[in-house]
Short mmCIF file of C-alpha atoms and ligand atoms in Angstrom, two decimals:
data_model
loop_
_atom_site.label_atom_id
_atom_site.label_comp_id
_atom_site.label_asym_id
_atom_site.label_seq_id
_atom_site.Cartn_x
_atom_site.Cartn_y
_atom_site.Cartn_z
CA MET A 999 29.21 54.55 -3.27
CA ARG A 1000 32.65 54.42 -1.68
CA SER A 1001 35.53 56.79 -1.42
CA PHE A 1002 38.31 55.77 -3.71
CA ILE A 1003 41.03 54.24 -1.59
CA THR A 1004 44.37 55.81 -2.36
CA ILE A 1005 47.41 53.65 -2.82
CA SER A 1006 49.04 55.15 0.26
CA SER A 1007 46.08 54.19 2.48
CA LEU A 1008 46.22 50.65 1.08
CA VAL A 1009 49.91 50.44 1.87
CA SER A 1010 49.33 51.54 5.45
CA ALA A 1011 46.51 48.99 5.80
CA VAL A 1012 48.89 46.27 4.65
CA LEU A 1013 51.51 47.40 7.15
CA ALA A 1014 49.03 47.22 10.06
CA ALA A 1015 49.15 44.03 12.13
CA GLU A 1016 47.39 41.37 10.01
CA PRO A 1017 44.31 43.42 9.10
CA TRP A 1018 41.29 41.42 7.97
CA LEU A 1019 40.94 42.42 4.35
CA GLU A 1020 37.37 43.28 3.50
CA GLU A 1021 38.08 42.22 -0.06
CA PRO A 1022 41.17 40.18 -0.88
CA ASP A 1023 43.58 42.44 -2.77
CA THR A 1024 43.42 41.31 -6.38
CA GLY A 1025 45.28 44.37 -7.56
CA LEU A 1026 42.10 46.01 -8.84
CA VAL A 1027 42.42 49.29 -6.93
CA ASN A 1028 46.05 49.70 -7.88
CA TYR A 1029 45.26 48.93 -11.50
CA LEU A 1030 42.29 51.32 -11.75
CA ALA A 1031 44.41 54.12 -10.34
CA SER A 1032 46.60 53.80 -13.44
CA THR A 1033 43.60 54.17 -15.78
CA ASN A 1034 41.04 56.90 -16.45
CA TYR A 1035 38.67 55.31 -13.87
CA THR A 1036 36.35 57.85 -12.27
CA GLU A 1037 35.58 57.56 -8.57
CA ASN A 1038 32.16 56.04 -7.71
CA SER A 1039 31.53 54.79 -11.23
CA LEU A 1040 31.30 51.21 -12.41
CA PRO A 1041 34.73 50.05 -13.64
CA LEU A 1042 34.85 48.50 -17.12
CA LEU A 1043 33.59 44.91 -17.15
CA LYS A 1044 36.84 43.82 -18.81
CA ASP A 1045 38.63 44.80 -15.60
CA MET A 1046 36.59 42.34 -13.52
CA ARG A 1047 39.03 39.43 -13.27
CA ALA A 1048 38.20 37.82 -9.92
CA ILE A 1049 34.83 37.25 -8.32
CA PRO A 1050 35.60 39.60 -5.39
CA ASP A 1051 36.25 42.38 -7.96
CA PHE A 1052 32.48 42.57 -8.47
CA ASP A 1053 32.00 43.36 -4.78
CA TRP A 1054 34.39 46.30 -5.06
CA ALA A 1055 32.69 47.52 -8.23
CA ALA A 1056 29.22 47.27 -6.69
CA GLU A 1057 30.28 49.19 -3.62
CA ALA A 1058 31.60 51.97 -5.85
CA TYR A 1059 28.50 52.05 -8.04
CA LEU A 1060 25.47 51.35 -5.82
CA GLY A 1061 23.89 53.73 -3.36
CA ASP A 1062 24.90 53.16 0.27
CA GLN A 1063 21.50 51.75 1.22
CA GLN A 1064 21.43 49.28 -1.67
CA TYR A 1065 25.00 48.12 -1.14
CA ALA A 1066 24.38 47.76 2.61
CA PHE A 1067 21.38 45.50 1.97
CA TYR A 1068 23.41 43.19 -0.27
CA ARG A 1069 26.55 43.23 1.84
CA THR A 1070 25.06 43.09 5.35
CA ALA A 1071 25.45 40.14 7.68
CA ALA A 1072 24.41 39.34 11.25
CA ALA A 1073 25.75 41.19 14.29
CA GLY A 1074 29.57 41.46 14.35
CA GLU A 1075 29.63 39.72 10.95
CA TRP A 1076 32.08 37.12 12.33
CA SER A 1077 30.25 34.35 10.47
CA TYR A 1078 30.41 36.38 7.28
CA ARG A 1079 34.19 36.69 7.70
CA ASN A 1080 34.56 33.07 8.76
CA ASN A 1081 32.70 32.05 5.59
CA LEU A 1082 35.45 33.78 3.58
CA ASP A 1083 38.42 32.91 5.81
CA ILE A 1084 37.80 29.27 6.66
CA TRP A 1085 38.87 27.88 3.28
CA ALA A 1086 42.49 28.62 4.23
CA LYS A 1087 42.32 25.98 6.98
CA ILE A 1088 42.31 23.21 4.39
CA LYS A 1089 45.38 22.96 2.19
CA PHE A 1090 45.82 20.85 -0.91
CA ARG A 1091 47.97 17.72 -0.91
CA THR A 1092 48.47 17.71 -4.66
CA ARG A 1093 49.87 14.60 -6.30
CA MET A 1094 51.81 15.74 -9.32
CA LEU A 1095 52.03 14.22 -12.79
CA ASN A 1096 48.40 13.10 -13.00
CA ASP A 1097 47.04 13.43 -16.51
CA VAL A 1098 44.42 16.17 -16.07
CA SER A 1099 44.02 17.04 -19.74
CA ARG A 1100 40.40 15.82 -19.83
CA LEU A 1101 39.32 17.37 -16.55
CA ASN A 1102 37.20 19.94 -18.40
CA GLU A 1103 34.96 17.12 -19.67
CA THR A 1104 33.99 16.27 -16.08
CA LEU A 1105 32.60 19.74 -15.24
CA PRO A 1106 28.97 18.93 -16.23
CA VAL A 1107 26.80 17.29 -13.56
CA ILE A 1108 23.48 15.56 -13.18
CA PHE A 1109 21.66 17.06 -10.22
CA MET A 1110 18.27 15.74 -9.10
CA GLY A 1111 17.95 14.16 -12.52
CA TYR A 1112 18.70 17.31 -14.53
CA ASN A 1113 21.75 18.16 -16.63
CA PHE A 1114 23.86 21.21 -15.87
CA SER A 1115 27.15 22.37 -17.38
CA ALA A 1116 28.81 22.84 -13.98
CA PRO A 1117 28.26 22.12 -10.26
CA ILE A 1118 27.43 25.76 -9.51
CA PHE A 1119 24.15 27.64 -9.09
CA ILE A 1120 22.66 31.06 -8.46
CA ALA A 1121 21.43 31.13 -4.85
CA PRO A 1122 18.09 32.79 -4.02
CA ALA A 1123 18.55 36.43 -3.08
CA ALA A 1124 16.02 39.23 -2.72
CA ARG A 1125 15.83 42.58 -4.53
CA GLY A 1126 17.75 42.06 -7.74
CA VAL A 1127 16.47 45.40 -8.99
CA TYR A 1128 19.07 47.34 -7.00
CA GLY A 1129 21.77 46.26 -9.44
CA ASP A 1130 19.90 46.49 -12.74
CA GLU A 1131 16.36 47.31 -13.84
CA ARG A 1132 16.09 43.87 -15.50
CA ALA A 1133 16.77 42.47 -12.02
CA GLU A 1134 16.49 38.66 -11.92
CA LEU A 1135 15.63 38.39 -15.62
CA ASN A 1136 19.42 38.56 -16.05
CA PHE A 1137 19.80 35.55 -13.75
CA VAL A 1138 17.28 33.54 -15.78
CA ASP A 1139 19.00 34.47 -19.06
CA ALA A 1140 22.55 33.84 -17.87
CA ALA A 1141 21.60 30.56 -16.17
CA ALA A 1142 20.03 29.41 -19.45
CA SER A 1143 22.88 30.41 -21.75
CA GLU A 1144 25.49 29.00 -19.36
CA ASN A 1145 23.33 25.96 -18.52
CA ILE A 1146 23.45 26.32 -14.76
CA LEU A 1147 20.73 26.15 -12.11
CA TYR A 1148 18.85 29.26 -10.99
CA THR A 1149 16.94 29.26 -7.72
CA ALA A 1150 14.60 32.26 -7.51
CA SER A 1151 13.98 34.06 -4.21
CA ILE A 1152 10.35 34.52 -3.21
CA TYR A 1153 11.38 38.15 -2.60
CA ALA A 1154 12.82 38.58 -6.10
CA SER A 1155 12.05 41.96 -7.64
CA LYS A 1156 10.42 40.22 -10.60
CA SER A 1157 7.31 38.15 -9.98
CA ILE A 1158 7.10 34.37 -10.21
CA GLU A 1159 5.18 34.86 -13.46
CA GLU A 1160 7.67 37.32 -14.98
CA LEU A 1161 10.55 34.95 -14.20
CA GLY A 1162 8.55 31.98 -15.50
CA ALA A 1163 7.85 33.72 -18.80
CA GLN A 1164 11.54 34.52 -19.22
CA LYS A 1165 12.66 30.89 -19.01
CA HIS A 1166 14.32 29.56 -22.15
CA ASN A 1167 13.42 26.41 -24.06
CA ASP A 1168 16.81 25.54 -25.50
CA THR A 1169 18.94 24.44 -22.55
CA MET A 1170 20.74 21.16 -21.85
CA ASN A 1171 17.44 20.03 -20.29
CA GLY A 1172 15.29 21.35 -23.11
CA PRO A 1173 12.99 23.75 -21.20
CA GLN A 1174 15.01 25.59 -18.54
CA VAL A 1175 15.10 24.02 -15.09
CA ALA A 1176 14.76 26.48 -12.21
CA PHE A 1177 13.87 26.05 -8.55
CA GLN A 1178 11.70 28.34 -6.39
CA GLN A 1179 12.69 29.39 -2.87
CA ILE A 1180 9.92 29.87 -0.28
CA TYR A 1181 9.75 31.03 3.32
CA GLY A 1182 7.34 30.19 6.11
CA ASN A 1183 4.51 32.67 6.70
CA SER A 1184 2.19 33.23 9.64
CA ASN A 1185 -0.64 33.20 7.08
CA GLU A 1186 -0.15 29.75 5.55
CA SER A 1187 -2.49 30.53 2.66
CA VAL A 1188 0.28 32.75 1.37
CA ILE A 1189 2.62 29.74 1.15
CA TRP A 1190 0.01 27.59 -0.60
CA GLU A 1191 -0.65 30.36 -3.09
CA GLN A 1192 3.06 30.76 -3.83
CA ILE A 1193 3.45 27.02 -4.33
CA ALA A 1194 0.57 26.95 -6.82
CA ARG A 1195 1.96 29.94 -8.73
CA ALA A 1196 5.46 28.46 -8.97
CA GLU A 1197 4.06 25.10 -10.07
CA ALA A 1198 2.10 26.87 -12.79
CA GLN A 1199 5.42 28.34 -13.99
CA ASN A 1200 7.02 24.90 -14.11
CA ALA A 1201 9.38 25.22 -11.14
CA LYS A 1202 11.15 21.88 -10.72
CA ALA A 1203 11.69 21.98 -6.95
CA PHE A 1204 11.05 24.13 -3.89
CA VAL A 1205 13.83 25.34 -1.66
CA PHE A 1206 12.26 25.89 1.76
CA THR A 1207 14.36 28.25 3.86
CA ILE A 1208 14.49 26.96 7.43
CA ASP A 1209 17.08 29.35 8.90
CA ALA A 1210 14.91 32.45 9.25
CA PRO A 1211 12.61 31.80 12.26
CA ALA A 1212 12.73 35.46 13.33
CA THR A 1213 14.15 38.83 12.39
CA SER A 1214 17.94 38.75 12.33
CA THR A 1215 20.34 41.28 13.84
CA ARG A 1216 21.85 43.23 10.93
CA HIS A 1217 23.40 46.49 12.06
CA ARG A 1218 25.00 47.50 8.76
CA ALA A 1219 21.66 47.45 6.97
CA ALA A 1220 19.66 48.77 9.94
CA ARG A 1221 21.49 52.09 9.54
CA TYR A 1222 19.50 52.52 6.35
CA ASP A 1223 16.33 50.91 7.77
CA THR A 1224 16.94 48.04 5.34
CA THR A 1225 17.14 44.78 7.21
CA ASN A 1226 15.31 41.59 6.38
CA ALA A 1227 13.32 41.02 3.25
CA ASN A 1228 11.63 38.34 5.34
CA ALA A 1229 10.80 39.52 8.85
CA ALA A 1230 7.37 38.15 9.78
CA THR A 1231 7.19 34.38 9.73
CA GLY A 1232 4.94 31.98 11.56
CA ALA A 1233 6.30 29.10 13.61
CA LEU A 1234 8.90 27.24 11.58
CA THR A 1235 8.75 23.54 12.39
CA TRP A 1236 9.39 20.17 10.77
CA ASP A 1237 5.63 19.80 10.91
CA LEU A 1238 5.36 22.76 8.53
CA TYR A 1239 7.93 21.04 6.31
CA ASP A 1240 5.67 17.95 6.26
CA ARG A 1241 2.66 20.05 5.34
CA ILE A 1242 4.52 21.83 2.54
CA LYS A 1243 5.70 18.47 1.23
CA ASN A 1244 2.11 17.26 1.32
CA ARG A 1245 1.01 20.25 -0.78
CA THR A 1246 3.17 19.59 -3.81
CA LYS A 1247 4.49 16.73 -5.87
CA LEU A 1248 7.71 18.66 -6.40
CA PRO A 1249 10.78 17.99 -4.24
CA VAL A 1250 11.05 20.24 -1.16
CA ILE A 1251 14.65 20.96 -0.21
CA PRO A 1252 15.31 22.38 3.27
CA LYS A 1253 17.78 25.33 3.00
CA GLY A 1254 19.85 26.27 6.02
CA ILE A 1255 21.04 22.91 7.38
CA THR A 1256 23.98 23.61 9.71
CA THR A 1257 24.35 20.35 11.69
CA VAL A 1258 24.61 16.64 10.99
CA ASP A 1259 21.62 16.24 13.32
CA ASP A 1260 19.32 18.29 11.09
CA ALA A 1261 20.74 16.64 7.97
CA LEU A 1262 19.57 13.33 9.44
CA VAL A 1263 16.14 14.69 10.41
CA ALA A 1264 15.72 15.98 6.85
CA ILE A 1265 16.58 12.55 5.47
CA GLU A 1266 14.18 10.90 7.90
CA LYS A 1267 11.48 13.31 6.73
CA GLY A 1268 12.06 12.17 3.17
CA ALA A 1269 13.85 15.25 1.84
CA PRO A 1270 15.28 14.32 -1.58
CA ALA A 1271 18.08 16.86 -1.16
CA ILE A 1272 19.43 19.15 1.53
CA TYR A 1273 20.92 22.62 1.30
CA ILE A 1274 23.82 23.41 3.63
CA SER A 1275 24.04 27.16 4.30
CA ASN A 1276 24.36 29.80 6.98
CA HIS A 1277 22.56 32.26 4.70
CA GLY A 1278 25.82 34.04 3.94
CA GLY A 1279 26.21 34.80 7.66
CA ARG A 1280 23.08 36.96 7.53
CA GLN A 1281 20.96 35.16 10.13
CA LEU A 1282 22.99 34.08 13.17
CA ASP A 1283 26.47 35.27 13.98
CA HIS A 1284 28.82 32.40 14.86
CA SER A 1285 26.86 29.94 12.75
CA PRO A 1286 29.32 27.67 10.94
CA SER A 1287 30.49 27.98 7.35
CA PRO A 1288 29.46 25.43 4.71
CA LEU A 1289 32.96 23.91 4.81
CA GLU A 1290 32.64 23.23 8.56
CA ILE A 1291 29.10 21.88 8.12
CA ALA A 1292 30.00 19.58 5.22
CA HIS A 1293 33.00 18.38 7.21
CA GLU A 1294 30.85 17.67 10.30
CA ILE A 1295 28.43 15.65 8.21
CA TYR A 1296 31.28 13.85 6.44
CA LYS A 1297 32.96 12.89 9.72
CA ASN A 1298 29.76 11.70 11.43
CA ALA A 1299 27.47 10.47 8.69
CA PRO A 1300 29.19 10.33 5.29
CA GLU A 1301 26.21 8.27 4.06
CA VAL A 1302 24.21 11.52 3.91
CA PHE A 1303 26.07 12.47 0.72
CA THR A 1304 24.97 9.28 -1.03
CA LYS A 1305 21.40 9.15 0.33
CA VAL A 1306 20.52 12.65 -0.84
CA ASP A 1307 21.85 15.30 -3.22
CA VAL A 1308 23.58 18.01 -1.22
CA MET A 1309 23.70 21.70 -2.18
CA ALA A 1310 25.74 24.29 -0.30
CA ASP A 1311 26.46 28.02 -0.26
CA SER A 1312 27.92 30.87 1.85
CA GLY A 1313 31.27 32.52 1.28
CA VAL A 1314 32.16 30.79 -1.99
CA ARG A 1315 34.34 33.12 -4.09
CA TYR A 1316 36.99 30.95 -5.82
CA GLY A 1317 37.27 27.73 -7.76
CA THR A 1318 39.22 26.16 -4.91
CA ASP A 1319 36.30 26.84 -2.52
CA VAL A 1320 34.06 24.78 -4.80
CA LEU A 1321 36.62 21.96 -5.02
CA LYS A 1322 36.77 21.70 -1.22
CA LEU A 1323 32.99 21.30 -0.93
CA LEU A 1324 32.89 18.79 -3.80
CA ALA A 1325 35.53 16.72 -2.00
CA PHE A 1326 33.19 16.15 0.97
CA GLY A 1327 30.41 15.05 -1.39
CA VAL A 1328 28.51 18.30 -2.04
CA LYS A 1329 26.98 18.18 -5.54
CA MET A 1330 26.03 21.81 -6.21
CA VAL A 1331 27.68 24.95 -4.90
CA GLY A 1332 25.89 28.32 -4.86
CA MET A 1333 26.78 31.98 -4.61
CA GLY A 1334 24.50 34.79 -3.41
CA ARG A 1335 26.19 38.19 -3.10
CA PRO A 1336 28.58 37.72 -6.06
CA PHE A 1337 25.62 37.44 -8.44
CA MET A 1338 23.89 40.48 -6.96
CA PHE A 1339 27.10 42.48 -7.39
CA ALA A 1340 27.76 41.19 -10.93
CA ASN A 1341 24.21 42.22 -11.84
CA CYS A 1342 25.36 45.86 -11.68
CA TYR A 1343 26.75 45.05 -15.15
CA GLY A 1344 23.49 43.43 -16.24
CA LEU A 1345 23.38 40.17 -18.16
CA GLU A 1346 26.99 40.48 -19.37
CA GLY A 1347 28.29 40.78 -15.82
CA VAL A 1348 26.29 37.81 -14.54
CA THR A 1349 27.44 35.72 -17.50
CA LYS A 1350 31.08 36.71 -16.97
CA LEU A 1351 30.91 35.74 -13.31
CA ILE A 1352 29.67 32.26 -14.21
CA GLN A 1353 32.45 31.90 -16.77
CA ILE A 1354 35.12 33.04 -14.31
CA MET A 1355 33.97 30.42 -11.82
CA LYS A 1356 33.81 27.62 -14.40
CA ASN A 1357 37.33 28.47 -15.58
CA GLU A 1358 38.68 28.57 -12.03
CA ILE A 1359 37.13 25.23 -11.12
CA VAL A 1360 38.78 23.53 -14.09
CA SER A 1361 42.13 25.35 -13.83
CA ASP A 1362 42.43 24.94 -10.08
CA GLY A 1363 41.25 21.33 -10.27
CA ALA A 1364 43.94 20.58 -12.83
CA GLN A 1365 46.60 22.30 -10.71
CA ALA A 1366 45.45 20.11 -7.81
CA GLY A 1367 45.88 16.93 -9.82
CA ILE A 1368 42.15 16.19 -9.83
CA THR A 1369 41.16 14.01 -12.79
CA ASP A 1370 37.39 13.84 -12.23
CA LEU A 1371 35.36 16.70 -10.77
CA ARG A 1372 32.49 14.31 -10.01
CA ASN A 1373 34.78 12.26 -7.88
CA VAL A 1374 37.10 14.49 -5.89
CA ALA A 1375 38.83 12.48 -3.17
CA PRO A 1376 38.75 14.08 0.30
CA LYS A 1377 42.32 12.74 0.58
CA ILE A 1378 43.68 15.50 -1.63
CA PHE A 1379 43.05 17.89 1.25
CA ASN A 1380 44.73 18.05 4.63
CA THR A 1381 41.71 18.47 6.93
CA ARG A 1382 43.48 18.03 10.28
CA ALA A 1383 42.90 21.63 11.35
CA LEU A 1384 39.16 20.98 11.12
CA ASP A 1385 39.36 17.41 12.42
CA ASN A 1386 40.69 18.75 15.70
CA THR A 1387 37.59 20.84 16.38
CA VAL A 1388 34.79 18.91 14.68
CA TYR A 1389 31.72 17.90 16.70
CA LEU A 1390 31.58 14.13 17.09
CA MET A 1391 28.34 12.32 17.88
CA ASP A 1392 27.97 10.41 21.13
CA ASP A 1393 26.90 6.75 21.22
CA GLU A 1394 23.22 7.57 21.51
CA GLU A 1395 23.37 9.89 18.49
CA ILE A 1396 25.27 7.30 16.49
CA GLU A 1397 22.51 4.80 17.22
CA VAL A 1398 19.90 7.26 15.93
CA LYS A 1399 22.02 7.86 12.85
CA ASN A 1400 22.37 4.17 12.11
CA ARG A 1401 18.61 3.73 12.35
CA VAL A 1402 17.88 6.69 10.04
CA ILE A 1403 20.42 5.57 7.45
CA ALA A 1404 19.22 1.95 7.54
CA ASN A 1405 15.59 3.05 7.07
CA THR A 1406 16.25 5.40 4.16
CA LYS A 1407 16.47 4.33 0.59
CA LYS A 1408 18.18 6.62 -1.90
CA HIS A 1409 15.68 9.28 -2.98
C1 LIG B 1242 20.97 40.32 -0.73
C2 LIG B 1242 20.64 38.93 -0.30
C3 LIG B 1242 19.33 38.51 -0.23
C4 LIG B 1242 19.02 37.21 0.14
N1 LIG B 1242 17.72 36.81 0.12
C5 LIG B 1242 17.43 35.52 0.39
C6 LIG B 1242 16.10 35.05 0.27
O1 LIG B 1242 15.20 35.79 -0.11
N2 LIG B 1242 15.86 33.75 0.57
C7 LIG B 1242 16.86 32.90 0.97
O2 LIG B 1242 16.61 31.73 1.23
N3 LIG B 1242 18.13 33.32 1.07
C8 LIG B 1242 18.44 34.59 0.78
N4 LIG B 1242 19.74 35.01 0.86
C9 LIG B 1242 20.81 34.04 1.19
C10 LIG B 1242 21.36 33.39 -0.09
O3 LIG B 1242 20.46 32.46 -0.62
C11 LIG B 1242 22.65 32.60 0.20
O4 LIG B 1242 22.42 31.65 1.21
C12 LIG B 1242 23.83 33.49 0.62
O5 LIG B 1242 23.83 34.70 -0.10
C13 LIG B 1242 25.14 32.74 0.37
O6 LIG B 1242 26.24 33.45 0.84
P1 LIG B 1242 27.14 34.38 -0.11
O7 LIG B 1242 26.39 35.65 -0.30
O8 LIG B 1242 28.37 34.56 0.71
O9 LIG B 1242 27.39 33.63 -1.39
C14 LIG B 1242 20.06 36.31 0.48
C15 LIG B 1242 21.38 36.74 0.44
C16 LIG B 1242 21.69 38.03 0.04
C17 LIG B 1242 23.13 38.44 -0.04
C1 LIG B 1243 38.87 55.14 -20.58
O1 LIG B 1243 39.69 54.20 -21.21
C2 LIG B 1243 39.02 53.13 -21.87
C3 LIG B 1243 40.04 52.18 -22.44
O2 LIG B 1243 40.99 51.87 -21.51
C4 LIG B 1243 38.12 53.68 -22.96
O3 LIG B 1243 37.37 52.60 -23.51
C5 LIG B 1243 37.17 54.70 -22.36
O4 LIG B 1243 36.40 55.28 -23.37
C6 LIG B 1243 37.94 55.77 -21.60
N1 LIG B 1243 36.98 56.65 -20.94
C7 LIG B 1243 37.13 57.94 -20.91
C8 LIG B 1243 36.06 58.70 -20.16
O5 LIG B 1243 38.08 58.50 -21.42
C1 LIG B 1244 38.83 20.34 -23.01
O1 LIG B 1244 40.14 20.81 -23.25
C2 LIG B 1244 40.71 20.28 -24.43
C3 LIG B 1244 42.18 20.65 -24.49
O2 LIG B 1244 42.40 21.93 -23.98
C4 LIG B 1244 39.91 20.79 -25.63
O3 LIG B 1244 40.44 20.29 -26.83
C5 LIG B 1244 38.47 20.34 -25.47
O4 LIG B 1244 37.67 20.90 -26.49
C6 LIG B 1244 37.90 20.77 -24.12
N1 LIG B 1244 36.60 20.16 -23.92
C7 LIG B 1244 35.57 20.83 -23.41
C8 LIG B 1244 34.32 20.04 -23.19
O5 LIG B 1244 35.61 22.01 -23.14
C1 LIG B 1245 8.89 28.02 -24.60
O1 LIG B 1245 7.92 27.08 -24.98
C2 LIG B 1245 6.63 27.37 -24.47
C3 LIG B 1245 5.72 26.20 -24.77
O2 LIG B 1245 5.95 25.73 -26.07
C4 LIG B 1245 6.15 28.69 -25.05
O3 LIG B 1245 4.88 29.02 -24.54
C5 LIG B 1245 7.13 29.78 -24.66
O4 LIG B 1245 6.77 31.01 -25.26
C6 LIG B 1245 8.55 29.42 -25.08
N1 LIG B 1245 9.46 30.37 -24.49
C7 LIG B 1245 10.39 30.99 -25.19
C8 LIG B 1245 11.27 31.94 -24.42
O5 LIG B 1245 10.57 30.81 -26.36
C1 LIG B 1246 21.13 14.59 -19.80
O1 LIG B 1246 22.18 14.28 -20.69
C2 LIG B 1246 22.23 12.93 -21.08
C3 LIG B 1246 23.50 12.67 -21.86
O2 LIG B 1246 23.97 13.82 -22.50
C4 LIG B 1246 20.98 12.62 -21.86
O3 LIG B 1246 20.98 11.25 -22.25
C5 LIG B 1246 19.76 12.90 -21.00
O4 LIG B 1246 18.57 12.73 -21.74
C6 LIG B 1246 19.80 14.32 -20.46
N1 LIG B 1246 18.73 14.50 -19.48
C7 LIG B 1246 17.86 15.51 -19.54
C8 LIG B 1246 16.87 15.61 -18.43
O5 LIG B 1246 17.86 16.33 -20.44
C1 LIG B 1247 -3.92 35.15 4.04
O1 LIG B 1247 -3.43 35.05 2.72
C2 LIG B 1247 -4.47 34.89 1.76
C3 LIG B 1247 -3.77 34.61 0.43
O2 LIG B 1247 -2.89 35.63 0.08
C4 LIG B 1247 -5.34 36.15 1.75
O3 LIG B 1247 -6.36 35.98 0.80
C5 LIG B 1247 -5.93 36.35 3.14
O4 LIG B 1247 -6.61 37.56 3.18
C6 LIG B 1247 -4.83 36.36 4.19
N1 LIG B 1247 -5.42 36.35 5.53
C7 LIG B 1247 -5.07 37.21 6.45
C8 LIG B 1247 -5.73 37.04 7.79
O5 LIG B 1247 -4.26 38.11 6.28
C1 LIG B 1248 -2.11 15.96 3.21
O1 LIG B 1248 -3.05 16.48 2.28
C2 LIG B 1248 -4.28 15.79 2.28
C3 LIG B 1248 -5.17 16.33 1.14
O2 LIG B 1248 -4.61 17.43 0.51
C4 LIG B 1248 -4.95 15.96 3.62
O3 LIG B 1248 -6.16 15.24 3.65
C5 LIG B 1248 -4.01 15.42 4.71
O4 LIG B 1248 -4.57 15.67 5.97
C6 LIG B 1248 -2.67 16.09 4.62
N1 LIG B 1248 -1.74 15.48 5.56
C7 LIG B 1248 -0.92 16.21 6.32
C8 LIG B 1248 0.03 15.47 7.21
O5 LIG B 1248 -0.91 17.43 6.31
#
């Protein structure tokens, strides 16, 4: 629930010295004020035009505790803001008069051997029930009808079995392809049990979250005694990764890679894919955004993007954000909060969000003179602002990298 911001308070916010806008101003508030919109209700779905609109709508509609759990981030939330702000550091260098009329045909991707209609996915996020009583069933349905990847959280409101039973048989892959996220646990039997249950429901890969070794500092949610879905873990180590890998024939994808160093360790460990993320800024404040991480990997070890399939999330809200990650070699781009917010509208809202993003990717890509979304040249971006601050490996680290890359075949 939020108080309806009046136009005069918006104007004064704009006049203040460069305020950081919680939500970019898409004109929604102004527009709703001219309609019969009732304070603290869910606006009409037709009025959701931009992905950030769903955040505004969810804040109006949800209870404070529920919204705080979805929206919260770590400490001062500087990483959360950086995730949203950083995209502006990279500007397009569009070459005009490219024939982009067939760009839409290059939206579909093959990821880890499966077909999807677009390089976007639903990231694993806990407690879908806050938005809608069908909770994550809406994610399964929308992912199937829109032919995109769904990665279920182990703390989903619906059980592994309920989500498994909901999967559709008529997707681009035939039976729906979904991944299962898992956490570490001080009682390892819990992990082995979860793996067996997800395998029984035909999960196609595990996403093992490596960025939650302890409780995180989340003040916004702590006010409502609602912090981590996952608070008690055992020791998180690469040894545990090895043991998980040894427990299943399915691919195990480490989620929460934030350095080129760990990307290389993952490759050395035989990870078939890696997942770049700072958990939406929810774990460690001042952890880097996916754009900075992908750029660090690209500058130091571009081979990573050809040795393994790379997924990424955190702060993605526009088609241009996706294009920037694709340019560095990321194959699949996820969103967390936007889907939780869109779920306040149920299946229709989740579906509309996917369609908005697909349309933006193609429209923005065409505006940028991109002719093939599977082959976006880093050159169409001016990355100098990031180049100036990127971490560069020293000689010893480069030697390690060369050894890892030479010893790894493509997975
Ligand atoms: C409400 C919420 C719950 C989440 N729960 C999980 C989880 O259970 N497991 C996990 O690996 N990541 C979890 N995440 C992180 C997401 O997978 C993803 O990394 C993050 O939301 C991406 O940032 P974005 O929200 O800016 O798109 C959660 C995120 C949110 C917002
Ligand atoms: C508000 O207006 C919309 C159309 O703009 C209409 O569908 C809806 O029924 C109206 N609601 C009320 C409470 O008048
Ligand atoms: C791509 O766009 C063209 C022209 O707008 C249209 O004719 C075609 O059906 C579209 N193809 C796909 C796969 O959407
Ligand atoms: C999909 O196919 C399986 C196996 O044939 C079947 O058990 C299941 O009920 C089907 N699911 C749906 C949603 O039709
Ligand atoms: C993916 O699509 C291609 C071409 O449309 C098809 O040949 C292939 O069998 C599909 N793969 C899967 C796993 O469905
Ligand atoms: C560990 O988890 C297993 C599987 O859920 C359970 O049966 C067992 O009781 C747990 N052990 C402890 C010490 O909690
Ligand atoms: C892998 O699993 C096998 C049997 O399940 C076991 O014997 C072996 O010790 C395990 N290896 C590791 C490294 O955990």
